[in-house]
Short mmCIF file of C-alpha atoms in Angstrom, two decimals:
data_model
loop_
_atom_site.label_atom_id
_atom_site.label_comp_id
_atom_site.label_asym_id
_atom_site.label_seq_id
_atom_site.Cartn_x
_atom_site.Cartn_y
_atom_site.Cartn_z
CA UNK A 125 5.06 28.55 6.79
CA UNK A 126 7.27 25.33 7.88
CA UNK A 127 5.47 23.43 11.13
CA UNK A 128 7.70 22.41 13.06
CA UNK A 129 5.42 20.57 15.90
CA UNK A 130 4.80 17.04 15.41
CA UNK A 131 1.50 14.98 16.13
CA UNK A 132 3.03 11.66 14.89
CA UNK A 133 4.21 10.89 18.37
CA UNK A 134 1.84 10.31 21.28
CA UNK A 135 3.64 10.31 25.03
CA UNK A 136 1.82 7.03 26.02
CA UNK A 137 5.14 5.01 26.99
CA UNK A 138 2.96 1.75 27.80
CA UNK A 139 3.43 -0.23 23.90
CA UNK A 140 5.68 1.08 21.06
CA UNK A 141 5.15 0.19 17.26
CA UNK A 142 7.71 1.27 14.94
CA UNK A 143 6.50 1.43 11.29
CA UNK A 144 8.48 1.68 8.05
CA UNK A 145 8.12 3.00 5.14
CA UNK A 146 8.35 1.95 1.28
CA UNK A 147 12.18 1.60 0.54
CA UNK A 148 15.48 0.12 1.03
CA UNK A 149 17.95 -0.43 4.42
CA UNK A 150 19.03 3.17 3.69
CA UNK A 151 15.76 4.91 2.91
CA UNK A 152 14.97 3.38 6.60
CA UNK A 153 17.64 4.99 8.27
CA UNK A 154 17.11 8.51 6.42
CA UNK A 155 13.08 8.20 6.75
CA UNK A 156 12.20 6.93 10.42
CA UNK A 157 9.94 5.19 11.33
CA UNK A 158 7.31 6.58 13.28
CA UNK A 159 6.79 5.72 17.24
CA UNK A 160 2.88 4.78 17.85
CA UNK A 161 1.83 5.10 21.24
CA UNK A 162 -0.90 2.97 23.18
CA UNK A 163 -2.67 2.76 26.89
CA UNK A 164 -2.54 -1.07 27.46
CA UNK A 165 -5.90 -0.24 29.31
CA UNK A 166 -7.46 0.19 25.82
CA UNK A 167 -6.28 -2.76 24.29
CA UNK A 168 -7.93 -6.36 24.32
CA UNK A 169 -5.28 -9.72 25.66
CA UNK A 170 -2.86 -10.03 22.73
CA UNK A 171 -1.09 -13.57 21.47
CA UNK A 172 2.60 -13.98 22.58
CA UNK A 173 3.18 -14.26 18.41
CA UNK A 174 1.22 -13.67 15.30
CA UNK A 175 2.26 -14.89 11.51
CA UNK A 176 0.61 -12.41 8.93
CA UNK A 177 0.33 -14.92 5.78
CA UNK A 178 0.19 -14.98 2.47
CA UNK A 179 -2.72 -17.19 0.51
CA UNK A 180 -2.90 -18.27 -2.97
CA UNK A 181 -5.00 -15.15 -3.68
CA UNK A 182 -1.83 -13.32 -3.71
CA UNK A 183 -1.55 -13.59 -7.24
CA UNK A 184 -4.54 -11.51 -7.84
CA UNK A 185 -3.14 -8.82 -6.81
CA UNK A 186 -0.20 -9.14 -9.39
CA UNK A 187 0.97 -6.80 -10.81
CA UNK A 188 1.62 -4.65 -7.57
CA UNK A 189 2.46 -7.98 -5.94
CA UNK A 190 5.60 -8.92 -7.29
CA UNK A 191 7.97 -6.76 -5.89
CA UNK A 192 5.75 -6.90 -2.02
CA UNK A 193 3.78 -9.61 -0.57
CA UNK A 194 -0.24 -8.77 -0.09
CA UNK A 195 -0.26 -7.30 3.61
CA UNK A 196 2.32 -4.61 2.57
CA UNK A 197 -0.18 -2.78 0.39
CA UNK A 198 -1.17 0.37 1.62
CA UNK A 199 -5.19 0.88 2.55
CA UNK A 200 -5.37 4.57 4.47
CA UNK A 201 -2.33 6.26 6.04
CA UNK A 202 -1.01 2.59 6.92
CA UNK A 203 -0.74 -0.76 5.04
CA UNK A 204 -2.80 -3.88 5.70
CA UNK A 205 0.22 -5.27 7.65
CA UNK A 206 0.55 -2.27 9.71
CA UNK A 207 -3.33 -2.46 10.74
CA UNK A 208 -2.95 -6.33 11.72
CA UNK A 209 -0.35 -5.54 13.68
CA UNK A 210 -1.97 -2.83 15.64
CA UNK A 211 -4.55 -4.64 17.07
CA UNK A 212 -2.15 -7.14 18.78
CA UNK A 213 0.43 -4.58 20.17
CA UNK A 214 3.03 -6.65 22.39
CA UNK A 215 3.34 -9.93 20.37
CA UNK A 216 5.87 -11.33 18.31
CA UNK A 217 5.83 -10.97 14.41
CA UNK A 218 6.48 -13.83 11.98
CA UNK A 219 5.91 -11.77 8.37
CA UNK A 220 5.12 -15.14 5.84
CA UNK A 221 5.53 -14.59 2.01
CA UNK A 222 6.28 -16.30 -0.82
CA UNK A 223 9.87 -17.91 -1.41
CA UNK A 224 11.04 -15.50 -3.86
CA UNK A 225 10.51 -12.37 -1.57
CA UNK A 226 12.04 -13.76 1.29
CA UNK A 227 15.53 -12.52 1.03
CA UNK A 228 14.31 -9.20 0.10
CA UNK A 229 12.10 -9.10 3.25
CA UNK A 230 14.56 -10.00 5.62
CA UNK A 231 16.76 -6.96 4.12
CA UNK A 232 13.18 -4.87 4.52
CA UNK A 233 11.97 -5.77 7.50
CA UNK A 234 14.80 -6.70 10.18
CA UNK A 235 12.70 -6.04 12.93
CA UNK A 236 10.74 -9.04 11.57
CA UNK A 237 11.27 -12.62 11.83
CA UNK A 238 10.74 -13.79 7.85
CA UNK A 239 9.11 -17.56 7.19
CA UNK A 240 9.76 -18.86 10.96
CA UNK A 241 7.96 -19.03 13.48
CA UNK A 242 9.36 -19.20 17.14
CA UNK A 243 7.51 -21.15 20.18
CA UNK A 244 4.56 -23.65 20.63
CA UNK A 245 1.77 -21.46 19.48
CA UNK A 246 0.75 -18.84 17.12
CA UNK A 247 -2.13 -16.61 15.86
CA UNK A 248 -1.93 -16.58 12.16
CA UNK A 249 -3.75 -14.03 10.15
CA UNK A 250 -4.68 -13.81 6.98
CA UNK A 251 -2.76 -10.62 5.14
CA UNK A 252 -5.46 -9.72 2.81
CA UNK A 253 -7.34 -8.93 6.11
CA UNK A 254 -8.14 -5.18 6.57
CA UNK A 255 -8.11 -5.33 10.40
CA UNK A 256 -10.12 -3.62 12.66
CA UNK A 257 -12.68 -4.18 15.61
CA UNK A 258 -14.46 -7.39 14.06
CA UNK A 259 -10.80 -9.08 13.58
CA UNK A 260 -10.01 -8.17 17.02
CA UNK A 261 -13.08 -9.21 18.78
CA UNK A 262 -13.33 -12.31 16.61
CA UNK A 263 -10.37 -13.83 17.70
CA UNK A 264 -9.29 -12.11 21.48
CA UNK A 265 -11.00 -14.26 23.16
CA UNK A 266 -9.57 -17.23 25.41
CA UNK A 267 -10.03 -20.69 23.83
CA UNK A 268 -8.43 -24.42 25.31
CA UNK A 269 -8.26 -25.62 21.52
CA UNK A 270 -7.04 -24.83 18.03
CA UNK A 271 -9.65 -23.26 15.89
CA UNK A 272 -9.55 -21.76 12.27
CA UNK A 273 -11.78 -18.73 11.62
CA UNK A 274 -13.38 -19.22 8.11
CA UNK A 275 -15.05 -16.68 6.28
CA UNK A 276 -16.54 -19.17 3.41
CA UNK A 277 -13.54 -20.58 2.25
CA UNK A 278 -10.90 -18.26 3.19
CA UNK A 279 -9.24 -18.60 5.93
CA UNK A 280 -9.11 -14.99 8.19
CA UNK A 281 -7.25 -16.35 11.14
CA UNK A 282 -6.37 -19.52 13.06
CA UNK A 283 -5.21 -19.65 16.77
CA UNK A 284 -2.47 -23.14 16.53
CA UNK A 285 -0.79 -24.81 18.74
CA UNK A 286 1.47 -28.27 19.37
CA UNK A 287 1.40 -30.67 16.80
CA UNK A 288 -1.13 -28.10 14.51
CA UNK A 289 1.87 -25.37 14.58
CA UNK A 290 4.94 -27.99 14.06
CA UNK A 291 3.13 -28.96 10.55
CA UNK A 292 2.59 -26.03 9.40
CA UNK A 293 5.69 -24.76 10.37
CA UNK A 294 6.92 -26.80 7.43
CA UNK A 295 4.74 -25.36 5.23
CA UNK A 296 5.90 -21.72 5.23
CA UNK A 297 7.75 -21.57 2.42
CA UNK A 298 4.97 -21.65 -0.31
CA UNK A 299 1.30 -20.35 0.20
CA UNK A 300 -0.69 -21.20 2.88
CA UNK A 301 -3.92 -23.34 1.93
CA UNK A 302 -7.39 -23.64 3.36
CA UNK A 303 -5.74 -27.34 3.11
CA UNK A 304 -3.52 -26.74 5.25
CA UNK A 305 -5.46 -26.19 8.20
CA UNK A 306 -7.35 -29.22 7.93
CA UNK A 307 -8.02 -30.96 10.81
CA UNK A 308 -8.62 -27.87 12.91
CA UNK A 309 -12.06 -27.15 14.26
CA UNK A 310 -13.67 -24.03 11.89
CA UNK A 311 -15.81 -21.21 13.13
CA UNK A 312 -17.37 -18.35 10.79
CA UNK A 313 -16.49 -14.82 11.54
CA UNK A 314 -17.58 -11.93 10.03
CA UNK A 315 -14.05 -10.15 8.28
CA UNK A 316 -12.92 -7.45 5.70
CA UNK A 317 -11.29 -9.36 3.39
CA UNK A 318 -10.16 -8.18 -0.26
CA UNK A 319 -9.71 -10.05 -2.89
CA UNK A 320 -8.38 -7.53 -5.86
CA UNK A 321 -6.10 -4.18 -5.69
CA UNK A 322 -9.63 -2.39 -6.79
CA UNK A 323 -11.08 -3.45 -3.60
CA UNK A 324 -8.05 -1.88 -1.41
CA UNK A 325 -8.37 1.34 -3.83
CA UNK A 326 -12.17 1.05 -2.78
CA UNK A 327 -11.58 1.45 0.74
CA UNK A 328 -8.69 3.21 0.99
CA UNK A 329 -11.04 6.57 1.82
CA UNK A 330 -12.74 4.83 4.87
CA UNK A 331 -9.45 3.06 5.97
CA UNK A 332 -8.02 6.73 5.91
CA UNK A 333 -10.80 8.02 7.99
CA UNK A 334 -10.50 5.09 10.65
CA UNK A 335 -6.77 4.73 10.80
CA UNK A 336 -6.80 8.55 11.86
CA UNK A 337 -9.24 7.97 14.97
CA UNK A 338 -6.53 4.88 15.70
CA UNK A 339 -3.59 7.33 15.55
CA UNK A 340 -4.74 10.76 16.07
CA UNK A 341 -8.37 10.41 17.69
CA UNK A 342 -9.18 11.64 20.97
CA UNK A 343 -9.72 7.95 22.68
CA UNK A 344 -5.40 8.09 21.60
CA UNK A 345 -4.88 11.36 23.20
CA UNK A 346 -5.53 14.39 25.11
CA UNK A 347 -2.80 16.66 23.81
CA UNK A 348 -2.68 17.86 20.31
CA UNK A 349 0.83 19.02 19.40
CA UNK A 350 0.15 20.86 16.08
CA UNK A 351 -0.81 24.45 16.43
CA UNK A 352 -3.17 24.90 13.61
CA UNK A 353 -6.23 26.79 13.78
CA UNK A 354 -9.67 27.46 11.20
CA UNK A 355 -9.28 29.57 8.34
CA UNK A 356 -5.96 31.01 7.36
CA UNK A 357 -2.70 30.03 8.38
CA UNK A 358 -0.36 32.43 7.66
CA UNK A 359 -1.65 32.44 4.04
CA UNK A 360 -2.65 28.67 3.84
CA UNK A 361 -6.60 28.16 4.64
CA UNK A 362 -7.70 25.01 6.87
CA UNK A 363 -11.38 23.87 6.78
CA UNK A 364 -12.22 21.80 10.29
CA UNK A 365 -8.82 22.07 11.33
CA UNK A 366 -9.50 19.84 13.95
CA UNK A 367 -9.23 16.59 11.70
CA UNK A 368 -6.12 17.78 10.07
CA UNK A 369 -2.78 16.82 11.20
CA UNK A 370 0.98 17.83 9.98
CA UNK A 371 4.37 16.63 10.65
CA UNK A 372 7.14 18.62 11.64
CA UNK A 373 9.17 20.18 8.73
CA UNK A 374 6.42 20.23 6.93
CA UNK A 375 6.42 23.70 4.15
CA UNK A 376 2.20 24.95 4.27
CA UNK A 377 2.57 28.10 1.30
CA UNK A 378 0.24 30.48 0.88
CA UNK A 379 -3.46 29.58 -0.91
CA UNK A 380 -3.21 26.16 0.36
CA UNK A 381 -6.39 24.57 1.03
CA UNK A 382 -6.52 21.73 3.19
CA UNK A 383 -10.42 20.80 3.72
CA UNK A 384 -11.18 17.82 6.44
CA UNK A 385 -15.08 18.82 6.05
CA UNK A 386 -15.53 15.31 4.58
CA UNK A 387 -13.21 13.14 6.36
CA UNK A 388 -9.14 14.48 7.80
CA UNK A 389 -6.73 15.39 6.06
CA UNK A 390 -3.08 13.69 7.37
CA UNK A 391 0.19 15.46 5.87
CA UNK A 392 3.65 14.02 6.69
CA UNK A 393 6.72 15.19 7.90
CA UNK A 394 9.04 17.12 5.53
CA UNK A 395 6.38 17.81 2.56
CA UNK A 396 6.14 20.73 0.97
CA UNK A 397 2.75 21.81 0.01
CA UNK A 398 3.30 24.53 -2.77
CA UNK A 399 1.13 27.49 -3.75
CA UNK A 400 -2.66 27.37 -4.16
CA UNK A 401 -2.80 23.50 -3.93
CA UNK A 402 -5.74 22.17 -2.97
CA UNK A 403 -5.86 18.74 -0.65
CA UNK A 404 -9.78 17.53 0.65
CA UNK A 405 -9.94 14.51 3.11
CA UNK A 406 -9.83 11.94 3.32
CA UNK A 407 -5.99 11.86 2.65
CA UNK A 408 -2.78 11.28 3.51
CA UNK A 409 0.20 12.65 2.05
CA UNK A 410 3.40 10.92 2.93
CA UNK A 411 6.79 11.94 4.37
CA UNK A 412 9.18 13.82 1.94
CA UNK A 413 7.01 13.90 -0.56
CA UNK A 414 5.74 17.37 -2.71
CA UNK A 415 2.29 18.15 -3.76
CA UNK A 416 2.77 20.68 -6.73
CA UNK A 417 1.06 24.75 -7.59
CA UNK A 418 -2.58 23.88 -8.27
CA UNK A 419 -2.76 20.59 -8.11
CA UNK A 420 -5.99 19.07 -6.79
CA UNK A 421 -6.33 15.94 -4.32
CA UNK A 422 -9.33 14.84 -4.61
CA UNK A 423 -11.42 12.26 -1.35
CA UNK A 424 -10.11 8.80 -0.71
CA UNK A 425 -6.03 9.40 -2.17
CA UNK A 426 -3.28 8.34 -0.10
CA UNK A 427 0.55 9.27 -1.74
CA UNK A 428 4.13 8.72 -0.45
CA UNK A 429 6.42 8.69 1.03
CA UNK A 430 8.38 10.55 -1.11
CA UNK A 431 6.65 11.47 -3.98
CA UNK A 432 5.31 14.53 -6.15
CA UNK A 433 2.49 15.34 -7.22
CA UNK A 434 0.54 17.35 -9.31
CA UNK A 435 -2.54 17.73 -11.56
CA UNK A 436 -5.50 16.14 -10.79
CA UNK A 437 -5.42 13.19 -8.22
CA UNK A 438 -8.96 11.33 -7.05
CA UNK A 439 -9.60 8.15 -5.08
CA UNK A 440 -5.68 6.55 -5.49
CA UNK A 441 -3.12 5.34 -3.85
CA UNK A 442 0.83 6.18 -4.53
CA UNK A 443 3.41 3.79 -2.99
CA UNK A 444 7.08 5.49 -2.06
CA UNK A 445 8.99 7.36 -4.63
CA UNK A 446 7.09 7.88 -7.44
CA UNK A 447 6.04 10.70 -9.74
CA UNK A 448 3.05 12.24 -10.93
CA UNK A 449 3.98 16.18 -10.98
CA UNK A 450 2.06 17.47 -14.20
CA UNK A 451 -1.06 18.06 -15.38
CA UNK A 452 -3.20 15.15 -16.08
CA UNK A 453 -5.92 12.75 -14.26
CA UNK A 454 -5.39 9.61 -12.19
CA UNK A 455 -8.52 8.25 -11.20
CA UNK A 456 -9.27 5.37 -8.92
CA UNK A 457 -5.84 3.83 -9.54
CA UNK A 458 -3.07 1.68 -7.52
CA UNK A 459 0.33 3.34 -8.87
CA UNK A 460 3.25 0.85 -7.48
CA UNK A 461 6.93 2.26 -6.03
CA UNK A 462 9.43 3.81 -8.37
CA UNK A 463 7.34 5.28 -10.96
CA UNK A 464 7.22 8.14 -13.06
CA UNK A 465 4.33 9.57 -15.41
CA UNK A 466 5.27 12.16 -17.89
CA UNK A 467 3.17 15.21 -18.07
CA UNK A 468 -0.25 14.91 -19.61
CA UNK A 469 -0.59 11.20 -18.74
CA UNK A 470 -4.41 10.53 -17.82
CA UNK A 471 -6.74 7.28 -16.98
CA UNK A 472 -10.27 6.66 -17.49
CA UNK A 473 -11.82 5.55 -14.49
CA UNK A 474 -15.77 5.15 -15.52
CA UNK A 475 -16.63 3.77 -18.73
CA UNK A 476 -19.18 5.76 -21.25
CA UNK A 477 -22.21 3.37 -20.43
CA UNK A 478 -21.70 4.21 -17.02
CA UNK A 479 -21.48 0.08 -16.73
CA UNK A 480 -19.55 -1.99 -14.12
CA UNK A 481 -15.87 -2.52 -14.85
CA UNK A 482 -14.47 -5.73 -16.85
CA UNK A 483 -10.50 -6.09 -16.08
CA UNK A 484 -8.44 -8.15 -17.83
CA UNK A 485 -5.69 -9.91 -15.83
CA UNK A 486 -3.05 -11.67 -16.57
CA UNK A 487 -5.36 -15.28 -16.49
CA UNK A 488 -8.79 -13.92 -17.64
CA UNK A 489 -11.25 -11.01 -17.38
CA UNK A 490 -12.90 -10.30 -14.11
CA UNK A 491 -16.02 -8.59 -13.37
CA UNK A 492 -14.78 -5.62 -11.14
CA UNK A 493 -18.95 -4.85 -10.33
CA UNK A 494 -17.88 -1.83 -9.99
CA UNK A 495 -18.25 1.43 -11.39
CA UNK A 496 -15.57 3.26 -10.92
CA UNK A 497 -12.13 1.55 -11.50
CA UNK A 498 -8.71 2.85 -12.40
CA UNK A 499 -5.50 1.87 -13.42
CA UNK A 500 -3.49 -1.07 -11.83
CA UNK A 501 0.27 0.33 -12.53
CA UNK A 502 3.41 -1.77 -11.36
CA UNK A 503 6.37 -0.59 -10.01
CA UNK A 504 9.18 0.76 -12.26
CA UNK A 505 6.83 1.29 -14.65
CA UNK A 506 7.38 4.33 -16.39
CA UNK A 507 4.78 6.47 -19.52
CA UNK A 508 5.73 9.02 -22.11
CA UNK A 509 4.11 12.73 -21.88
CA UNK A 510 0.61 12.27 -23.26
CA UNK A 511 -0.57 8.90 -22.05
CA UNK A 512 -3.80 7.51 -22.03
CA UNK A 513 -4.83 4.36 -20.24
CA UNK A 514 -8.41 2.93 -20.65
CA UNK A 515 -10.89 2.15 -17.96
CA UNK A 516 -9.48 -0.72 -15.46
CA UNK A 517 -6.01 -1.04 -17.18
CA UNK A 518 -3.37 -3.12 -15.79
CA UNK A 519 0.78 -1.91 -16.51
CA UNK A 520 2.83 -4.16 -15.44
CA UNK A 521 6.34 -4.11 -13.37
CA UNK A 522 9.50 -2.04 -15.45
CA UNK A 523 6.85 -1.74 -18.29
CA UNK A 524 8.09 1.69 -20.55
CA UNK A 525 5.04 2.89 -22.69
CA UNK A 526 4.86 5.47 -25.23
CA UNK A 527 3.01 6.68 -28.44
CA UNK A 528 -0.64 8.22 -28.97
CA UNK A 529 -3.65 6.07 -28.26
CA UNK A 530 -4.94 3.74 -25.86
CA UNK A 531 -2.23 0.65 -25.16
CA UNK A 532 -3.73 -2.99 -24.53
CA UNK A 533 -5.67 -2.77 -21.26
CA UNK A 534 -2.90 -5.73 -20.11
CA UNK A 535 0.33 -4.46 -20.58
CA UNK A 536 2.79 -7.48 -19.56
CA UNK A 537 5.45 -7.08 -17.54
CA UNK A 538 9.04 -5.45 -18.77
CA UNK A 539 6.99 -4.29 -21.50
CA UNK A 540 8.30 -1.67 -24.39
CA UNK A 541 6.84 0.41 -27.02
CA UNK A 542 4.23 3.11 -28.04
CA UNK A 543 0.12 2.73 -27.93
CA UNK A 544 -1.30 0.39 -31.39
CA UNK A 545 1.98 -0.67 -32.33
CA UNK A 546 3.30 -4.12 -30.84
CA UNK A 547 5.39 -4.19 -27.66
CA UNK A 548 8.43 -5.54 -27.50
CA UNK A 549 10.46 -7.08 -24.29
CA UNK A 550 12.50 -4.20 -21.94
CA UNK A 551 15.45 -6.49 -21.11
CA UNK A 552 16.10 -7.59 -17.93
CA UNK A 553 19.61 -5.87 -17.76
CA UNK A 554 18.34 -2.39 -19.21
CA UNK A 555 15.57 -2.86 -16.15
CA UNK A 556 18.23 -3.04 -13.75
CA UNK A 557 19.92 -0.37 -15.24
CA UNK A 558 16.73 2.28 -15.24
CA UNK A 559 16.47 1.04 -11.77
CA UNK A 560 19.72 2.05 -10.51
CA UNK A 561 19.78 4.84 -12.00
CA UNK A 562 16.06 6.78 -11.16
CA UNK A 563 17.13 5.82 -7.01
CA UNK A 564 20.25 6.51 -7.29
CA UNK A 565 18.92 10.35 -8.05
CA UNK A 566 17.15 9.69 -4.60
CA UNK A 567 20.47 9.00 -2.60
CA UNK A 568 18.84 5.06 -2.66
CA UNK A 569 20.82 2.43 -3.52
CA UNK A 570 19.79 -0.52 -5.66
CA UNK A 571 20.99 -3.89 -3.90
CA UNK A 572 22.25 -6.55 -5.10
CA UNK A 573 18.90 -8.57 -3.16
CA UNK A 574 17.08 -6.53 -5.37
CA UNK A 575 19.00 -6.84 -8.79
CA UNK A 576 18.26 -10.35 -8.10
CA UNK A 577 14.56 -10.10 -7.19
CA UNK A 578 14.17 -7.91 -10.44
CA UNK A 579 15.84 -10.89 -12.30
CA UNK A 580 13.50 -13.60 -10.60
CA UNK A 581 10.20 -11.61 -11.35
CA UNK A 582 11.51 -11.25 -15.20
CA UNK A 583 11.75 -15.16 -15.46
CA UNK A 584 8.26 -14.97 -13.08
CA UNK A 585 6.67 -12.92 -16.02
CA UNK A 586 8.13 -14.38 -19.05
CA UNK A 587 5.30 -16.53 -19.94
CA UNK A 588 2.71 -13.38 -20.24
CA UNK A 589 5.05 -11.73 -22.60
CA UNK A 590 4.97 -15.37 -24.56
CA UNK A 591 1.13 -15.83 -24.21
CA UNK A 592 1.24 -11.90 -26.26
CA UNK A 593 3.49 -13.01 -29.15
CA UNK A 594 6.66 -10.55 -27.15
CA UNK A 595 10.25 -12.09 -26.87
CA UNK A 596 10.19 -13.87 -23.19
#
């Protein structure tokens, strides 16, 4: 059965947001956006401009950070960026990131003005902020001075102005500081902030949950345009129908089972659900992308656009264009754009003690205090059939690994070689040249902005590959 109605768009002309997803210029123009619709009357008095910023936490978040600032990690059906933005519909946006990405973002994100910031006063915000009510009501109201809002020693927001927004103006191409807000009276608010990718992979269940009521819940509108009903669907079955949603285009096969008893279940435009594939909410499955015969999507999993997937999926999150579509377990994991993991490739995602989760980064171990904690897998990354990845293992960016047995639980960037036998470095121009050629199977084209962001992050990451005896 292919749906052809379309629930993305809501006929509430007062406020448009257009959204993007994961990809180059001409994945933009082949994947749409999708047009948001808002009654003003719901919404609280907006800033004429916000600046979504980048701290020094940023580098926590590395390996998946590299090739994307913070804020354009995806938490739910939309990224942290996406959620800022929606709770200030109407203003100007100033996207701030670190000097490297800048030329990549302004090919991204045209829409966007990149490391500038226009006029005489500003609302920045924090992009490791997973926005929602308390962000909103925290800072909407009306105020006759600057003010920072601190939650302990991160700042979540500031409202600047005059003199305040001219010096830091001059500071937006690094990292923003809690230093550089000095000066600026402080208030405490209470925030979502995270501070590792395990956090956004803990939330991402909830986050799918609440962005649905903020896209497709009945405070957003009165008509439903999918005609979907309980039980069967011409073959495919649909458990509280009401909280699932699917784009136009979309291919629903017989013994599908999408069940939203537990939280909704979102499905893109132009995916193709195959045979006796089993999806239960909360999750989103992005546009384009392919969710294989019997493979099971298990709460809290968000995927695309433009990926495919099979086996066994729980609690994870799949940026744009990357492949998972054999048998095998990925559990509690942040998988990064462009990769592919051959069949039988699985994770551990609890240790045997049942104990809380020690990752190592790239500068130390960190207690996760979790329980439950997956695999942190970089983009371009690519594994061999038969993989295995220990609890809370970090791959990073244009890594290639291979072999029987468990690899280091920090695999450094442009990494190469099999499990217990020592890595060597995947050169930059061989990287470029995998690169090409996996998007260039996708109709994408590799850019010449992002040959040379590939080469930046290699000199980034050549010191890790040092610190682990591997050719820089």
């Amino acid at each position: 059965m292919v749906l052809s109605s379309c629930n993305f768009v809501y006929n509430f002309v007062e406020l448009r947001v257009m959204f993007f997803e994961e990809g180059s210029r001409s994945t933009r123009r082949s994947h749409k956006g999708k047009d948001i619709y808002f009654r003003t009357a719901d919404l609280p008095s907006s800033p004429t401009h916000i600046c979504i910023f980048e701290d020094p936490a940023c580098t926590q978040f590395l390996p998946l950070a590299y090739f994307r600032p913070v804020y354009n990690l995806r938490c739910g059906i939309t990224s942290l960026k996406e959620k800022i933005i929606l709770q200030f519909p109407g203003a100007g946006v100033t996207i701030h990131c670190r000097s490297y990405l800048a030329e990549y973002m302004r090919l991204r994100n045209p829409q966007f003005r990149v490391n500038e910031i226009p006029g005489k006063e500003c609302l920045f915000v924090n992009g490791r902020v997973v926005a929602g009510e308390p962000l909103k009501k925290a800072v909407s109201g009306k105020r006759t001075s600057d003010v920072v809002y601190m939650k302990g020693d991160v700042v979540v927001a500031a409202r600047v102005s005059g003199a305040n927004l001219a010096r830091l103006k001059q500071r937006l191409s690094d990292v923003l500081t809690a230093a550089d807000f000095d000066g600026i009276e402080r208030e405490e608010v209470d925030a979502d902030v995270v501070s590792y990718v395990w956090d956004v992979v803990q939330r991402n269940g909830r986050e799918i949950s609440a962005d649905f009521e903020v896209l497709f819940g009945k405070s957003r509108s009165t008509k439903r345009r999918t005609k979907l009903k309980e039980g069967s669907n011409n073959g495919a079955y649909l458990l509280n129908a009401k909280r699932v949603s699917i784009g136009s285009g979309t291919d629903l096969n017989p013994g599908v089972v999408l069940d939203a008893r537990e939280g909704p279940v979102v499905v893109g435009e132009n995916v193709t659900l195959f045979p006796n594939c089993t999806i239960i909410g909360p999750a989103y499955i992005g546009d384009g992308s392919s969710v294989k015969v019997n493979a099971q999507i298990y709460p809290g999993t968000s995927v695309g656009p433009v990926c495919k997937i099979g086996g066994e999926v729980e609690g994870s999150i799949f940026h744009g264009y990357s492949n998972k579509q054999h048998a095998g377990f990925i559990g509690h994991s942040y998988v990064g754009a462009w990769v592919n993991m051959g069949a039988g490739t699985n994770n551990s995602d609890l240790k045997n003690n049942y104990g809380r989760v020690r990752v190592q980064t790239k500068d130390g171990i960190v207690d996760t205090g979790l329980q439950f904690v997956g695999l942190s897998f970089g983009d371009h990354a690519k594994t061999a059939i038969n993989s295995m990845f220990n609890t809370g293992t970090i791959v990073g960016v244009c890594s290639n690994i291979f072999g029987f047995g468990f690899p280091p639980k920090y695999v450094p960037s442009f990494s190469w070689g099999a499990a217990g036998e020592t890595f060597t470095t995947f050169g930059l121009d061989k990287a470029v040249e995998m690169a090409h050629r996996v998007m260039a199977r996708r109709k994408v084209t590799l850019s010449e902005t992002e040959k040379k962001l590939i080469g930046n992050i290699f000199e980034m990451t050549a010191d890790e590959r040092r610190r682990r005896g591997m050719p820089a």
